[in-house]
PDB file of C-alpha atoms in Angstrom:
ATOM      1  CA  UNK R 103      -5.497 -25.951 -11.466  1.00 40.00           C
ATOM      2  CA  UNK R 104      -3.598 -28.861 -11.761  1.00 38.00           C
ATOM      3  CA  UNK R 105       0.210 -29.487 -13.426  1.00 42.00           C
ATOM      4  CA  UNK R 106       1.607 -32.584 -14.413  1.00 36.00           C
ATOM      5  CA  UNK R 107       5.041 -33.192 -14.699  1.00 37.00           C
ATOM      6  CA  UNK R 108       8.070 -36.173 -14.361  1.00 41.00           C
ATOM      7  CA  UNK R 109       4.827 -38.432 -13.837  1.00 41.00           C
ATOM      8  CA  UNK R 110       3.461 -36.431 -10.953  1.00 50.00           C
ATOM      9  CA  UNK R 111       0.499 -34.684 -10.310  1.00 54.00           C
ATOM     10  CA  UNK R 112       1.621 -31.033  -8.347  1.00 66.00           C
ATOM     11  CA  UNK R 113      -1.287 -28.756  -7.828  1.00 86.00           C
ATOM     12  CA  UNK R 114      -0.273 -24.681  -9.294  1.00 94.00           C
ATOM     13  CA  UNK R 115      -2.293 -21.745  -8.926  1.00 97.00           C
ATOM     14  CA  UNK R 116      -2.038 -19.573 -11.507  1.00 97.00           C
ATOM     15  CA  UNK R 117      -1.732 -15.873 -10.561  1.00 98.00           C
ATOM     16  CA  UNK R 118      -2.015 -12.733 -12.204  1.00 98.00           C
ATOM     17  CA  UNK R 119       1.161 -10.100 -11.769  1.00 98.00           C
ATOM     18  CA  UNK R 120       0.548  -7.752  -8.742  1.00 98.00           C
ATOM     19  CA  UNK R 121       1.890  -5.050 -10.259  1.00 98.00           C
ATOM     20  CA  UNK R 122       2.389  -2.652 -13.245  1.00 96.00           C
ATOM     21  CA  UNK R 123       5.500  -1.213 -14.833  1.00 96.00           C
ATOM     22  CA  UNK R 124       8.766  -2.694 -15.035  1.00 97.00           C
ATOM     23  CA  UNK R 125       9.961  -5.309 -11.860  1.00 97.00           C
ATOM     24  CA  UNK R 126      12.577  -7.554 -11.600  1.00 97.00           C
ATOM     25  CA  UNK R 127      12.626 -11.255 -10.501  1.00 98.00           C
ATOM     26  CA  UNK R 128      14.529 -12.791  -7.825  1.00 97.00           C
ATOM     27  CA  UNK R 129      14.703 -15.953  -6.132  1.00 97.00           C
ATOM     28  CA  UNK R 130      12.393 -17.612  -8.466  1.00 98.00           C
ATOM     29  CA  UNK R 131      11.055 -21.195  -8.840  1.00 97.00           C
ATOM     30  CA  UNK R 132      11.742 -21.128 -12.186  1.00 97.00           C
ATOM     31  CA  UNK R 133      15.200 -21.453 -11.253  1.00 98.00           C
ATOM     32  CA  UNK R 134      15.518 -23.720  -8.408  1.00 97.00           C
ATOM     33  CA  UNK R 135      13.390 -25.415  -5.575  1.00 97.00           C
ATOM     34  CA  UNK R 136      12.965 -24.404  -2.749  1.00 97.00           C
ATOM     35  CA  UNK R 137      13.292 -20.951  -4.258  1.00 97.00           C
ATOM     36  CA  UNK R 138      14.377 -18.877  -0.954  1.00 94.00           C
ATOM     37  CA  UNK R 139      16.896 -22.120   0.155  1.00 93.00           C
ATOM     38  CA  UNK R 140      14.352 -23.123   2.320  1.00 93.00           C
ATOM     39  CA  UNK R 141      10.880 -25.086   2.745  1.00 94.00           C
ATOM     40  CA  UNK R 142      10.386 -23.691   6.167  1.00 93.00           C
ATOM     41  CA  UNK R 143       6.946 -21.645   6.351  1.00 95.00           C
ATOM     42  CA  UNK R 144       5.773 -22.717   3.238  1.00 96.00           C
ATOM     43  CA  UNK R 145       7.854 -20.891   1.033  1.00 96.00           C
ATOM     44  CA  UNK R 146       9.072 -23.639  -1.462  1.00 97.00           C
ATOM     45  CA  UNK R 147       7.596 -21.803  -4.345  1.00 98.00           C
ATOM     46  CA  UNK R 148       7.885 -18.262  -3.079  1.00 98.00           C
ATOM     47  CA  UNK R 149       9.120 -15.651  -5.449  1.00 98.00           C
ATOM     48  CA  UNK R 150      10.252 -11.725  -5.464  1.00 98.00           C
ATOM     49  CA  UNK R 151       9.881  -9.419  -7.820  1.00 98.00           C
ATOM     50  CA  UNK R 152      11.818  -6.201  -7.061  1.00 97.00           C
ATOM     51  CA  UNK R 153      10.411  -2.571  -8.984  1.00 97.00           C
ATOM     52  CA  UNK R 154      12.901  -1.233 -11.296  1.00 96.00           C
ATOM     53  CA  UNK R 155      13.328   1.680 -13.527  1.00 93.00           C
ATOM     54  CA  UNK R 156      12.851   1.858 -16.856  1.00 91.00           C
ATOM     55  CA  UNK R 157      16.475   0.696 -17.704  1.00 89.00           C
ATOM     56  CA  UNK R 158      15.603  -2.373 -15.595  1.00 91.00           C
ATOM     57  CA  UNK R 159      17.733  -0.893 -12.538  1.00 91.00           C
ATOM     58  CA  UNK R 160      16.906  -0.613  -8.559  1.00 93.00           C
ATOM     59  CA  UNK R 161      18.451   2.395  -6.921  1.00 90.00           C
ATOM     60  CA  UNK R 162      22.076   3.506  -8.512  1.00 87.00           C
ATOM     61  CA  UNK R 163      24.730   2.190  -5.664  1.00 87.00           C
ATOM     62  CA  UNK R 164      27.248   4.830  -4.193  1.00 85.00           C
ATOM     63  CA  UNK R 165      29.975   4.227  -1.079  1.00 87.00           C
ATOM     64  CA  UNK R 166      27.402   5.450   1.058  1.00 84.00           C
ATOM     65  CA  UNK R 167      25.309   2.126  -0.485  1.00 85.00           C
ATOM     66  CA  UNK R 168      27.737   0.044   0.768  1.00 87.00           C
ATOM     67  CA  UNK R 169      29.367   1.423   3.816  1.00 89.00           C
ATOM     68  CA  UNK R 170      25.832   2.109   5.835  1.00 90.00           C
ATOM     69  CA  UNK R 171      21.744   1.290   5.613  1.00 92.00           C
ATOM     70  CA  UNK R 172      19.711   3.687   2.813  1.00 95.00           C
ATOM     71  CA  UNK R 173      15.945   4.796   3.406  1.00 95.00           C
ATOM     72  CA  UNK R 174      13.789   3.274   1.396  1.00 96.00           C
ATOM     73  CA  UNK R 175      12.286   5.794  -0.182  1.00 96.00           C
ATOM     74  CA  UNK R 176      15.512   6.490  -2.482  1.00 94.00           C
ATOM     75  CA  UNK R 177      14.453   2.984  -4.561  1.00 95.00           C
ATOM     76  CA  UNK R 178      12.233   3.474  -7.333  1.00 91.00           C
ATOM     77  CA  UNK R 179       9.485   1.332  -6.458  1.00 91.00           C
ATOM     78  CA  UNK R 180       8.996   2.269  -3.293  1.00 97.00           C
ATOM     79  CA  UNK R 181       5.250   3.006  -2.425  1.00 97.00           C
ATOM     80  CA  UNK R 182       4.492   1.738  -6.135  1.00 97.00           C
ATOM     81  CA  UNK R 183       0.767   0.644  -6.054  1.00 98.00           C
ATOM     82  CA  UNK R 184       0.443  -3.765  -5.383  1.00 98.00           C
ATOM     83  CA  UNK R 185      -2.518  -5.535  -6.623  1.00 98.00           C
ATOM     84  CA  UNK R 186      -4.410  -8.548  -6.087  1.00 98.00           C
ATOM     85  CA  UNK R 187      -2.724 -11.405  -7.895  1.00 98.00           C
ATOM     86  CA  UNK R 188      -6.368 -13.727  -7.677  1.00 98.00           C
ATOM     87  CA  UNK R 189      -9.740 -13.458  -6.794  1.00 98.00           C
ATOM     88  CA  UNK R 190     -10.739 -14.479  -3.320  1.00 98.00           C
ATOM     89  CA  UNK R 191     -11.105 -13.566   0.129  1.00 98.00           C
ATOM     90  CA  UNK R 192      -9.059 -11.792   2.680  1.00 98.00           C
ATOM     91  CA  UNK R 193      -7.977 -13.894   5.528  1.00 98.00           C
ATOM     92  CA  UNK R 194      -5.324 -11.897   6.983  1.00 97.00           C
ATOM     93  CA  UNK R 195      -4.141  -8.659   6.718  1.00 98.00           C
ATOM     94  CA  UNK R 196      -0.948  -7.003   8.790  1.00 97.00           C
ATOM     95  CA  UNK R 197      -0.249  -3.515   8.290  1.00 97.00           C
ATOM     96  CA  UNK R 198       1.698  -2.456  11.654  1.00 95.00           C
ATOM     97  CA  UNK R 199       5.588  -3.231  10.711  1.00 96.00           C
ATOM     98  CA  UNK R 200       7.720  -0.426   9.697  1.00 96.00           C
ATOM     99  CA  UNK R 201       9.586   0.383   6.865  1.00 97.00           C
ATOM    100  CA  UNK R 202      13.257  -0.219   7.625  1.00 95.00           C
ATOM    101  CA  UNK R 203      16.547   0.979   5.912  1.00 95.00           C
ATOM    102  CA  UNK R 204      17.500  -1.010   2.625  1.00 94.00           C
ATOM    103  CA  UNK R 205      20.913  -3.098   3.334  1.00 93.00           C
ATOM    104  CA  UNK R 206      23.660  -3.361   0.551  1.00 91.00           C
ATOM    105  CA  UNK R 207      27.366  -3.766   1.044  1.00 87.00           C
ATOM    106  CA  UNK R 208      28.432  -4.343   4.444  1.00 89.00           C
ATOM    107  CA  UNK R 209      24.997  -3.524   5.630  1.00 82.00           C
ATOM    108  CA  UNK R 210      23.745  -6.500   4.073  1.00 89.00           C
ATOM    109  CA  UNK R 211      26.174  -8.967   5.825  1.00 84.00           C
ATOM    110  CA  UNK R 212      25.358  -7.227   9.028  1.00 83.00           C
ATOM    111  CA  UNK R 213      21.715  -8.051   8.642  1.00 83.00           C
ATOM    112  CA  UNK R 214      22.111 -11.511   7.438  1.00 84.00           C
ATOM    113  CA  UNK R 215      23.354 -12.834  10.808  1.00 80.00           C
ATOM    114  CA  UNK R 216      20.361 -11.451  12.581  1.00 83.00           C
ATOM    115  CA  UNK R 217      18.304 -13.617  10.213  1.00 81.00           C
ATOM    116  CA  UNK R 218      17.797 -16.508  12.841  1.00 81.00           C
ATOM    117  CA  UNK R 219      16.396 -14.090  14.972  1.00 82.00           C
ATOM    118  CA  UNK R 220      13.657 -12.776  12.415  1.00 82.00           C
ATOM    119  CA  UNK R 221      13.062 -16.203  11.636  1.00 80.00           C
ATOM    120  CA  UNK R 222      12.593 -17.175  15.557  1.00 82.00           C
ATOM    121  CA  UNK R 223      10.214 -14.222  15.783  1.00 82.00           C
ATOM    122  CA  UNK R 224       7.903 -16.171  13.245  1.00 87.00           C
ATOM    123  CA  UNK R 225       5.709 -15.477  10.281  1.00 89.00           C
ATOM    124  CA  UNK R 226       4.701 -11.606  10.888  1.00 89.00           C
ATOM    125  CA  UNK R 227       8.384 -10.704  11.479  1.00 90.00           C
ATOM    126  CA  UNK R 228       9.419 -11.888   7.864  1.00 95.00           C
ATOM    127  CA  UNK R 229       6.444 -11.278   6.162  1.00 97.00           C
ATOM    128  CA  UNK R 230       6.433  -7.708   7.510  1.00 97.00           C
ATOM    129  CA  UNK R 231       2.784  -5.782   6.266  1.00 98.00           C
ATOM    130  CA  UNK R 232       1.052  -8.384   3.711  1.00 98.00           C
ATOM    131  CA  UNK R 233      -2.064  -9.244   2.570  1.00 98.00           C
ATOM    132  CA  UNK R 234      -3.489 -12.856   2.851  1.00 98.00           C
ATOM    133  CA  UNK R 235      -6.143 -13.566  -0.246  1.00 98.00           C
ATOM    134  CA  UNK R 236      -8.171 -17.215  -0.324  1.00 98.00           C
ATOM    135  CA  UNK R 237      -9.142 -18.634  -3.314  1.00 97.00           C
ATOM    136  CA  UNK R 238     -12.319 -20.488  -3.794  1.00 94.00           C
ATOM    137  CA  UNK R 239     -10.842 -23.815  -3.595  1.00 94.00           C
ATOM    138  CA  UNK R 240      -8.562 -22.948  -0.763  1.00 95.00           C
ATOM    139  CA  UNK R 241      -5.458 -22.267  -1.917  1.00 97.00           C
ATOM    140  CA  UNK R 242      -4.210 -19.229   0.182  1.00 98.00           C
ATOM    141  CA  UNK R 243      -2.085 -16.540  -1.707  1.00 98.00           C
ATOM    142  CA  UNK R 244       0.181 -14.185   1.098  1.00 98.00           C
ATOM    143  CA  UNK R 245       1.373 -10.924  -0.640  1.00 98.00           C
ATOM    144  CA  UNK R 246       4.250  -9.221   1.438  1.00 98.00           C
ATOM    145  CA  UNK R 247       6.606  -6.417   2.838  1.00 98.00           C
ATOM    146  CA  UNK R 248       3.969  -4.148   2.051  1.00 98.00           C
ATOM    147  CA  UNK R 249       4.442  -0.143   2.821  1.00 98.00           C
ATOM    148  CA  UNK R 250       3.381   0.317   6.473  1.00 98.00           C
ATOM    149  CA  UNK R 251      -0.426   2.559   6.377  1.00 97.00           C
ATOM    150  CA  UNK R 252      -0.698   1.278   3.168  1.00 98.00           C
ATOM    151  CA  UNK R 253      -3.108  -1.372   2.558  1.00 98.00           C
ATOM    152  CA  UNK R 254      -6.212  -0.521   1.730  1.00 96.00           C
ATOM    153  CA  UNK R 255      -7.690  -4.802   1.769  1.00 95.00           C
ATOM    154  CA  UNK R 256      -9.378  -5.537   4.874  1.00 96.00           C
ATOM    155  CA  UNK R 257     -10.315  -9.213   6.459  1.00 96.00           C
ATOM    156  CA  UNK R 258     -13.758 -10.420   5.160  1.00 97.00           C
ATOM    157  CA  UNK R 259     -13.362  -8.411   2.176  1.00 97.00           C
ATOM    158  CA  UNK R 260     -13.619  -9.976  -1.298  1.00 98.00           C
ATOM    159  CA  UNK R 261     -11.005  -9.202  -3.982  1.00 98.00           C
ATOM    160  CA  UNK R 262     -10.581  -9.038  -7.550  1.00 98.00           C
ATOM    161  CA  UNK R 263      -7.702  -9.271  -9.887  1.00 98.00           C
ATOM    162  CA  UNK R 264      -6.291  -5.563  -9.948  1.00 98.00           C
ATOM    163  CA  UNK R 265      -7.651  -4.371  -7.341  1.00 98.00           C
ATOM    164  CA  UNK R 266      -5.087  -2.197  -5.250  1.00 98.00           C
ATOM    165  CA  UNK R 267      -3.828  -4.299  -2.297  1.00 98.00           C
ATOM    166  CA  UNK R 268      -1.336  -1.190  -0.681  1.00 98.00           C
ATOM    167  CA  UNK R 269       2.141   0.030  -2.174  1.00 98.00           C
ATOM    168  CA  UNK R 270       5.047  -1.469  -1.962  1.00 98.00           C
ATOM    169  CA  UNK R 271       7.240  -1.043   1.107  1.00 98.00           C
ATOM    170  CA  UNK R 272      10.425  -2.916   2.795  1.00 98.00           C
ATOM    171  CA  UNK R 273       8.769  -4.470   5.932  1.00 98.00           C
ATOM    172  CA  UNK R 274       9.569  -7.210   7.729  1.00 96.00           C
ATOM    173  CA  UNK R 275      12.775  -9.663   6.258  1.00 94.00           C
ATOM    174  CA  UNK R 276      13.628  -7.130   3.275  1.00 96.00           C
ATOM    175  CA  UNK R 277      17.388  -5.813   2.296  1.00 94.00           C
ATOM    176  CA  UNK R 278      15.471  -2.889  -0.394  1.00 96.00           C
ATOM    177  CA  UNK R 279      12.066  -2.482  -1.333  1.00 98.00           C
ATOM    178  CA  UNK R 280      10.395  -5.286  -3.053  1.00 98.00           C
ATOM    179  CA  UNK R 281       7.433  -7.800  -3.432  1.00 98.00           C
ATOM    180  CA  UNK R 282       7.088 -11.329  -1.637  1.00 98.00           C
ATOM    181  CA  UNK R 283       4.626 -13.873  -3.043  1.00 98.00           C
ATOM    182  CA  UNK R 284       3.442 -17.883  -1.918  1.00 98.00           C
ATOM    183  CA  UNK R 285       0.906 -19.915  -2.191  1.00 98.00           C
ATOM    184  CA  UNK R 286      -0.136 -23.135   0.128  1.00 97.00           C
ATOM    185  CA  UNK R 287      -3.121 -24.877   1.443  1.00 96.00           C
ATOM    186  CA  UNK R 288      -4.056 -23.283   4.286  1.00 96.00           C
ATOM    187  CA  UNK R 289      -3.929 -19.879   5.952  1.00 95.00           C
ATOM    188  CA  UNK R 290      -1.170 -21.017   8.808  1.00 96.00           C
ATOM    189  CA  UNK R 291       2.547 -20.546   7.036  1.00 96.00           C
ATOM    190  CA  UNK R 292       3.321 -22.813  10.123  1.00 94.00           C
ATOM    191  CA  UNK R 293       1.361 -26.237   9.440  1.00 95.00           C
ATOM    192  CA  UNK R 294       0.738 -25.362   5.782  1.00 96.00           C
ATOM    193  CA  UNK R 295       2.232 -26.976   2.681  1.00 96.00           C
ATOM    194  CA  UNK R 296       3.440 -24.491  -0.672  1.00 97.00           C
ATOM    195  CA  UNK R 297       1.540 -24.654  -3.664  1.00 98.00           C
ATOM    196  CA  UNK R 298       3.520 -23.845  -6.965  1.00 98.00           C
ATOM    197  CA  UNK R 299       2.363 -20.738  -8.936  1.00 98.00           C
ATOM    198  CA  UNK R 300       2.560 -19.753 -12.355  1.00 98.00           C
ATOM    199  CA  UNK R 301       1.695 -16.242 -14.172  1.00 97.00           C
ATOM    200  CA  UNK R 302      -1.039 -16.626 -16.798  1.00 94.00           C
ATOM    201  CA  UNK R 303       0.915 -20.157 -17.691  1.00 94.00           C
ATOM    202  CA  UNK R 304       4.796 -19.223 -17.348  1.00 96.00           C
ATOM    203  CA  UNK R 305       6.792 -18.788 -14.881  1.00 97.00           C
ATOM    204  CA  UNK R 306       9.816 -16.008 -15.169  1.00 98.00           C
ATOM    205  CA  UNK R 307      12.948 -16.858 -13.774  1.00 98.00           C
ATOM    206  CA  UNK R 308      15.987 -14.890 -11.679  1.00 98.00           C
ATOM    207  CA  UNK R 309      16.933 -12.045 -13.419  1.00 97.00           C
ATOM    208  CA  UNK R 310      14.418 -11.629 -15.988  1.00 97.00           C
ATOM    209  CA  UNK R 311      12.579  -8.413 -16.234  1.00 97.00           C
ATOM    210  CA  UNK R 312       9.000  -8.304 -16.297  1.00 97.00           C
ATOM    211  CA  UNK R 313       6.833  -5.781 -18.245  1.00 96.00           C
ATOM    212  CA  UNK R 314       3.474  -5.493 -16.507  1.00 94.00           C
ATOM    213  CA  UNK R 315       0.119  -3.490 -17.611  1.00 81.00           C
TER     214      UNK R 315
END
């Protein structure tokens, strides 16, 4: 699929949502480009959608939120079921990281100055467990910080919207439980170029709440 717009031509995929239920968006293209501050690793057009409750709220924060790390499992997505976004392929598949502590608070600040070394450590360590799906024109669609002994996709295998990808998790660069999506042109974060996504035509923007299924 192609988009045009401000007299450019900008090639989109258009995704389905990998999810059901209630999920939140963050760092969104809708709102600004690049959408994670950064075009390193092909993420220009990445986006996160975090699960919520039915209220449209992550886990409830206490002192104990902000004074030290919190397991995962105390967020409501957690281990909530992630499905294929597109039909295609699957080129890649990582299911070996660990499910870390969620960071809030002081936590948080703690773990953003040992970003540059995640970010040295390359693709796997930010990506954490994911899922790498190729379209039929080439476009390659990475699904991430998947729950670790989770994902049921395996390389060679060939996908169809909905179909159950592996729960979500907090693997790899992740301060709670959540779900990392990109597109680009080739199956190599490191040489390959972000392709802009849409879902089913729109694209939702930080903040909004999304009602899948």
């Amino acid at each position: 699929m192609v988009r045009r717009g401000g007299g450019s031509v900008r090639p989109t995929v258009d995704l389905a949502y990998p999810f059901e239920g209630r999920w939140l968006t963050q760092n969104s293209p809708g709102s600004r480009v690049p959408s994670h501050g950064t075009t390193l690793l092909a993420t220009a057009y990445a986006i996160d959608f975090v699960p919520v409750d039915e209220a449209g709220r992550t886990a409830p924060i206490t002192l104990g939120s902000l004074l030290r790390p919190e397991p995962p499992e105390r967020f409501p997505g957690f281990g909530r079921p992630v499905l294929a976004p597109v039909e295609g392929a699957v080129v890649a598949v990582h299911d070996e990281a660990p499910d870390h502590g969620a960071f809030r608070g002081l936590p948080s600040v703690r773990y953003a100055l040992t970003q540059r070394r995640r970010l040295a450590a390359g693709w796997a360590a930010l990506a954490g467990n994911h899922v790498m799906i190729e379209t039929g024109d080439g476009t390659v669609v990475a699904v991430c910080h998947l729950q670790r002994g989770s994902i049921r996709a395996r390389p060679g295998q060939g996908l169809q919207v909905g179909e159950e990808l592996g729960r979500c998790g907090n693997s790899g660069n992740s301060t709670e439980p959540h779900v990392h999506l990109q597109a680009m042109d080739g199956p190599d974060p490191s040489h390959a170029s972000a392709v802009a996504i849409t879902f089913d035509g729109h694209l939702p923007r930080n903040g909004d709440v999304v009602d899948a299924g």
